[in-house]
Tab-separated table of C-alpha atoms in Angstrom:
chain	number	residue	atom	x	y	z
A	884	MET	CA	-27.074	-5.872	24.266
A	885	LYS	CA	-25.728	-3.447	21.672
A	886	SER	CA	-27.128	-2.584	18.267
A	887	PHE	CA	-25.650	-1.951	14.817
A	888	LEU	CA	-27.867	-0.403	12.151
A	889	VAL	CA	-27.607	-2.045	8.748
A	890	SER	CA	-28.654	1.050	6.848
A	891	SER	CA	-29.378	-0.692	3.525
A	892	LEU	CA	-32.043	-2.784	5.284
A	893	ASN	CA	-33.030	-0.311	8.009
A	894	ALA	CA	-32.530	-3.241	10.361
A	895	HIS	CA	-30.566	-3.659	13.583
A	896	LEU	CA	-28.007	-6.393	14.119
A	897	ARG	CA	-27.652	-6.930	17.861
A	898	TYR	CA	-24.670	-8.241	19.717
A	899	GLN	CA	-23.128	-8.535	23.160
A	900	ASP	CA	-19.712	-6.955	23.659
A	901	PHE	CA	-17.884	-8.140	26.772
A	902	PRO	CA	-14.838	-5.981	27.575
A	903	GLY	CA	-11.346	-7.410	27.736
A	904	LYS	CA	-7.803	-7.028	26.482
A	905	GLY	CA	-6.190	-8.011	23.214
A	906	ARG	CA	-7.920	-8.655	19.938
A	907	PRO	CA	-11.587	-9.580	20.260
A	908	ILE	CA	-13.025	-13.023	19.603
A	909	ILE	CA	-16.204	-12.866	17.517
A	910	PHE	CA	-18.692	-15.734	17.890
A	911	ILE	CA	-21.152	-16.651	15.094
A	912	HIS	CA	-23.970	-19.122	15.704
A	913	GLY	CA	-25.536	-21.800	13.550
A	914	LEU	CA	-28.862	-22.196	11.777
A	915	GLY	CA	-31.842	-21.606	14.055
A	916	CYS	CA	-29.583	-20.594	16.936
A	917	ALA	CA	-28.484	-17.303	18.510
A	918	SER	CA	-25.121	-16.429	20.016
A	919	SER	CA	-26.859	-14.724	22.949
A	920	TYR	CA	-28.538	-18.075	23.712
A	921	GLU	CA	-25.812	-20.531	22.722
A	922	TYR	CA	-22.498	-19.186	24.004
A	923	PRO	CA	-22.850	-17.624	27.496
A	924	ARG	CA	-22.176	-21.008	29.153
A	925	VAL	CA	-19.026	-21.281	27.034
A	926	ILE	CA	-17.536	-17.855	27.654
A	927	ILE	CA	-18.037	-17.935	31.441
A	928	SER	CA	-14.948	-20.151	31.508
A	929	SER	CA	-12.077	-18.411	33.271
A	930	VAL	CA	-9.925	-18.711	30.130
A	931	PHE	CA	-12.001	-15.991	28.452
A	932	ARG	CA	-11.790	-13.419	31.265
A	933	GLN	CA	-8.945	-11.428	29.747
A	934	ARG	CA	-10.269	-11.300	26.179
A	935	ARG	CA	-12.890	-9.084	24.611
A	936	ILE	CA	-15.770	-11.312	23.457
A	937	ILE	CA	-18.402	-10.331	20.870
A	938	LEU	CA	-21.473	-12.557	20.533
A	939	VAL	CA	-23.364	-11.794	17.319
A	940	ASP	CA	-27.044	-12.601	16.786
A	941	LEU	CA	-27.375	-12.847	13.017
A	942	LEU	CA	-30.264	-11.055	11.342
A	943	GLY	CA	-33.447	-13.089	11.684
A	944	ALA	CA	-32.314	-14.690	14.940
A	945	GLY	CA	-32.093	-13.958	18.643
A	946	TYR	CA	-32.445	-10.266	19.476
A	947	SER	CA	-31.676	-9.023	15.957
A	948	ASP	CA	-34.234	-7.646	13.523
A	949	ARG	CA	-35.893	-9.888	10.942
A	950	PRO	CA	-36.117	-7.949	7.661
A	951	ASN	CA	-38.228	-9.863	5.160
A	952	GLU	CA	-36.311	-8.407	2.203
A	953	PHE	CA	-32.982	-9.949	3.325
A	954	SER	CA	-31.712	-13.118	1.617
A	955	TYR	CA	-30.359	-14.805	4.798
A	956	SER	CA	-27.693	-16.493	2.665
A	957	THR	CA	-24.323	-17.274	4.207
A	958	SER	CA	-22.654	-14.734	1.917
A	959	ASP	CA	-25.001	-11.902	2.847
A	960	HIS	CA	-24.710	-12.748	6.542
A	961	ALA	CA	-20.926	-12.639	6.131
A	962	ARG	CA	-21.084	-9.227	4.499
A	963	ILE	CA	-23.151	-7.890	7.411
A	964	VAL	CA	-20.595	-9.240	9.903
A	965	THR	CA	-17.794	-7.475	8.002
A	966	LEU	CA	-19.759	-4.236	8.225
A	967	LEU	CA	-20.009	-4.717	11.986
A	968	VAL	CA	-16.257	-5.360	12.259
A	969	ASP	CA	-15.602	-2.150	10.349
A	970	ALA	CA	-18.065	-0.172	12.462
A	971	LEU	CA	-16.388	-1.405	15.648
A	972	GLY	CA	-13.032	-0.172	14.372
A	973	VAL	CA	-11.502	-3.606	14.889
A	974	SER	CA	-8.082	-3.876	13.223
A	975	GLU	CA	-7.484	-7.473	14.323
A	976	CYS	CA	-9.820	-10.204	15.550
A	977	ASP	CA	-10.197	-13.919	16.059
A	978	LEU	CA	-13.283	-15.650	14.721
A	979	TYR	CA	-15.331	-18.675	15.796
A	980	GLY	CA	-18.348	-20.095	13.988
A	981	HIS	CA	-20.399	-23.227	14.518
A	982	SER	CA	-22.264	-25.198	11.829
A	983	MET	CA	-23.805	-22.628	9.424
A	984	GLY	CA	-21.971	-20.012	11.480
A	985	GLY	CA	-18.751	-21.802	10.618
A	986	SER	CA	-19.498	-21.471	6.929
A	987	ILE	CA	-20.264	-17.792	7.455
A	988	ALA	CA	-17.039	-17.381	9.444
A	989	ILE	CA	-15.037	-18.877	6.565
A	990	GLU	CA	-16.530	-16.281	4.221
A	991	VAL	CA	-15.851	-13.460	6.697
A	992	ALA	CA	-12.232	-14.583	6.994
A	993	SER	CA	-11.911	-14.642	3.205
A	994	MET	CA	-13.298	-11.094	3.037
A	995	LEU	CA	-11.059	-9.834	5.878
A	996	PRO	CA	-7.835	-11.857	5.534
A	997	GLN	CA	-5.687	-9.090	7.027
A	998	ILE	CA	-7.952	-8.655	10.058
A	999	VAL	CA	-8.860	-12.231	11.026
A	1000	LYS	CA	-5.791	-13.744	12.694
A	1001	THR	CA	-7.224	-17.084	13.854
A	1002	LEU	CA	-10.243	-18.848	12.356
A	1003	VAL	CA	-11.913	-21.630	14.334
A	1004	VAL	CA	-14.921	-23.536	13.009
A	1005	SER	CA	-16.861	-26.431	14.468
A	1006	GLU	CA	-18.614	-28.836	12.114
A	1007	PRO	CA	-19.462	-26.282	9.401
A	1008	ASN	CA	-20.803	-26.955	5.946
A	1009	PHE	CA	-17.750	-27.257	3.712
A	1010	ASP	CA	-19.606	-28.330	0.577
A	1011	SER	CA	-22.984	-27.734	-1.068
A	1012	GLY	CA	-25.840	-30.130	-0.450
A	1013	GLY	CA	-26.550	-29.202	3.146
A	1014	GLY	CA	-26.818	-31.469	6.142
A	1015	PHE	CA	-29.759	-33.678	7.035
A	1016	TYR	CA	-31.643	-30.935	8.845
A	1017	SER	CA	-31.065	-28.137	6.344
A	1018	ARG	CA	-32.185	-30.450	3.515
A	1019	LEU	CA	-35.310	-31.290	5.483
A	1020	LEU	CA	-36.158	-27.619	5.989
A	1021	ALA	CA	-35.366	-26.647	2.407
A	1022	GLU	CA	-37.395	-29.362	0.695
A	1023	GLN	CA	-40.626	-27.370	1.085
A	1024	PRO	CA	-41.317	-24.138	-0.844
A	1025	GLU	CA	-40.887	-21.103	1.398
A	1026	ASP	CA	-44.566	-20.181	1.570
A	1027	GLU	CA	-45.506	-23.738	2.508
A	1028	PHE	CA	-42.786	-23.887	5.149
A	1029	ILE	CA	-44.017	-20.620	6.676
A	1030	ARG	CA	-47.614	-21.839	6.593
A	1031	THR	CA	-47.176	-25.359	7.958
A	1032	GLY	CA	-43.544	-26.545	8.080
A	1033	TYR	CA	-42.252	-24.172	10.731
A	1034	SER	CA	-44.943	-25.090	13.243
A	1035	ARG	CA	-44.211	-28.789	12.644
A	1036	VAL	CA	-40.519	-28.159	13.350
A	1037	LEU	CA	-41.411	-26.540	16.674
A	1038	ALA	CA	-43.887	-29.279	17.596
A	1039	LYS	CA	-41.360	-32.069	17.036
A	1040	GLU	CA	-38.319	-30.422	18.646
A	1041	THR	CA	-37.343	-31.531	22.161
A	1042	THR	CA	-33.694	-30.400	22.371
A	1043	PRO	CA	-32.381	-27.051	23.697
A	1044	TRP	CA	-32.458	-25.879	20.051
A	1045	LEU	CA	-36.201	-25.264	20.561
A	1046	GLY	CA	-35.426	-22.367	22.880
A	1047	CYS	CA	-33.797	-20.301	20.142
A	1048	VAL	CA	-35.467	-21.543	16.944
A	1049	THR	CA	-38.802	-20.433	18.421
A	1050	ALA	CA	-37.521	-16.861	18.241
A	1051	MET	CA	-36.268	-17.126	14.657
A	1052	ALA	CA	-38.243	-15.803	11.707
A	1053	PRO	CA	-39.469	-18.827	9.710
A	1054	TYR	CA	-38.471	-17.272	6.388
A	1055	ALA	CA	-34.982	-16.634	7.769
A	1056	LEU	CA	-34.698	-20.267	8.850
A	1057	HIS	CA	-35.873	-21.535	5.473
A	1058	ARG	CA	-33.682	-19.214	3.404
A	1059	GLY	CA	-30.655	-20.078	5.518
A	1060	ALA	CA	-31.268	-23.791	4.984
A	1061	CYS	CA	-31.674	-23.264	1.243
A	1062	SER	CA	-28.382	-21.343	1.186
A	1063	LEU	CA	-26.563	-24.286	2.771
A	1064	VAL	CA	-28.072	-26.709	0.280
A	1065	GLU	CA	-27.206	-24.460	-2.667
A	1066	GLY	CA	-23.643	-23.748	-1.516
A	1067	ILE	CA	-21.286	-21.105	-2.899
A	1068	GLU	CA	-18.579	-20.859	-5.553
A	1069	PRO	CA	-15.804	-21.340	-4.699
A	1070	SER	CA	-16.994	-23.669	-1.965
A	1071	TRP	CA	-16.442	-23.067	1.738
A	1072	ARG	CA	-13.950	-25.922	1.604
A	1073	GLU	CA	-11.964	-24.275	-1.178
A	1074	LEU	CA	-12.041	-20.964	0.689
A	1075	ILE	CA	-10.726	-22.327	3.974
A	1076	TYR	CA	-8.021	-24.278	2.147
A	1077	SER	CA	-6.884	-21.048	0.475
A	1078	LEU	CA	-6.644	-18.976	3.662
A	1079	SER	CA	-3.284	-18.364	5.305
A	1080	MET	CA	-4.227	-17.401	8.880
A	1081	ALA	CA	-4.186	-19.991	11.671
A	1082	ARG	CA	-7.141	-22.342	11.112
A	1083	TRP	CA	-8.729	-24.909	13.411
A	1084	MET	CA	-11.588	-27.386	13.110
A	1085	ILE	CA	-13.452	-28.677	16.158
A	1086	PHE	CA	-15.494	-31.878	16.085
A	1087	GLY	CA	-17.814	-33.236	18.713
A	1088	GLU	CA	-16.469	-36.643	19.748
A	1089	HIS	CA	-19.774	-38.303	18.862
A	1090	SER	CA	-19.539	-36.946	15.301
A	1091	LEU	CA	-16.400	-39.006	14.680
A	1092	PRO	CA	-15.073	-40.773	12.712
A	1093	ASP	CA	-15.202	-38.262	9.866
A	1094	ILE	CA	-13.091	-38.202	6.708
A	1095	ASP	CA	-12.211	-34.554	7.339
A	1096	GLN	CA	-10.431	-35.570	10.525
A	1097	GLN	CA	-7.632	-36.825	8.251
A	1098	GLU	CA	-8.204	-34.542	5.248
A	1099	LEU	CA	-8.104	-31.111	6.889
A	1100	PRO	CA	-4.601	-31.412	8.414
A	1101	LYS	CA	-3.270	-31.999	4.891
A	1102	HIS	CA	-4.240	-28.373	4.236
A	1103	GLY	CA	-2.728	-26.943	7.411
A	1104	ILE	CA	-5.945	-26.991	9.431
A	1105	LYS	CA	-5.490	-28.292	12.976
A	1106	VAL	CA	-8.176	-30.572	14.392
A	1107	LEU	CA	-9.569	-30.841	17.927
A	1108	ALA	CA	-12.403	-32.884	19.429
A	1109	VAL	CA	-14.789	-32.011	22.260
A	1110	PRO	CA	-15.396	-35.080	24.445
A	1111	ASN	CA	-18.878	-36.241	25.417
A	1112	ALA	CA	-20.531	-34.135	22.724
A	1113	GLY	CA	-21.836	-34.327	19.195
A	1114	HIS	CA	-22.814	-31.554	16.810
A	1115	SER	CA	-24.493	-29.418	19.502
A	1116	MET	CA	-21.330	-29.159	21.567
A	1117	SER	CA	-22.074	-25.756	23.105
A	1118	TRP	CA	-25.068	-27.314	24.890
A	1119	GLU	CA	-23.780	-30.838	25.380
A	1120	ASN	CA	-20.378	-29.897	26.813
A	1121	PRO	CA	-19.825	-26.135	27.047
A	1122	GLU	CA	-16.793	-26.591	29.296
A	1123	GLY	CA	-15.236	-28.952	26.762
A	1124	LEU	CA	-15.862	-26.490	23.938
A	1125	ALA	CA	-14.307	-23.708	26.035
A	1126	ASP	CA	-11.222	-25.885	26.538
A	1127	ALA	CA	-10.948	-26.554	22.797
A	1128	LEU	CA	-11.334	-22.853	21.972
A	1129	SER	CA	-8.752	-21.895	24.599
A	1130	CYS	CA	-6.293	-24.221	22.861
A	1131	ALA	CA	-7.055	-22.843	19.402
A	1132	PHE	CA	-6.944	-19.187	20.479
A	1133	GLY	CA	-3.917	-19.618	22.734
A	1134	LEU	CA	-5.755	-18.647	25.914
A	1135	SER	CA	-4.655	-19.495	29.432
A	1136	ASN	CA	-6.025	-19.100	32.944
């Protein structure tokens, strides 16, 4: 695990950097998750052996620090990721983000349009309003969520998500959810439509049908589906997600 100091916060963003050739692929996780927890079963696929892989744990999650003074908004997360890209001296990269991480990845790509060559997202937030879970988390005031809501989330959770959300700062989880509900201007949808690099959207098969399956290709965004999986595709079918990513990133055995 490597560490990048965000000097303005005196906080460390931690990431795994697996050596390889060609431009790196940067992975960004979703709300309550951590790349160090979510993606190892994906990147062990043989298709990734020749590429440099960077798994980022966003601030507040996984092995990264949890500064209380940080907003944990998608836009501020994106700015931190761009600082990491600059610190690594990366002149070109590919980018993958899932769920909230997909929204963050869209913002990173919009901030670094000359560096990000391929953008792949899986079931991100494209519009304000949040998803069911982010709305549920955001409906309580932050202090109430920290006091009682977070422990209720942990008590009710039975999926693999419990393994990483347990390690997340409750205020980071709440602020991230509120950011998804609030949205940004222009929206993530408008941003990804405006980008010119190669763009891909990955659905879990169980999340379909979805109107964006037909809408996104109208804007030059190619669509793939991971079989035998829903929203949590990295846990439900990591091999299938690896296959979809290998197609999007042009990887081969």
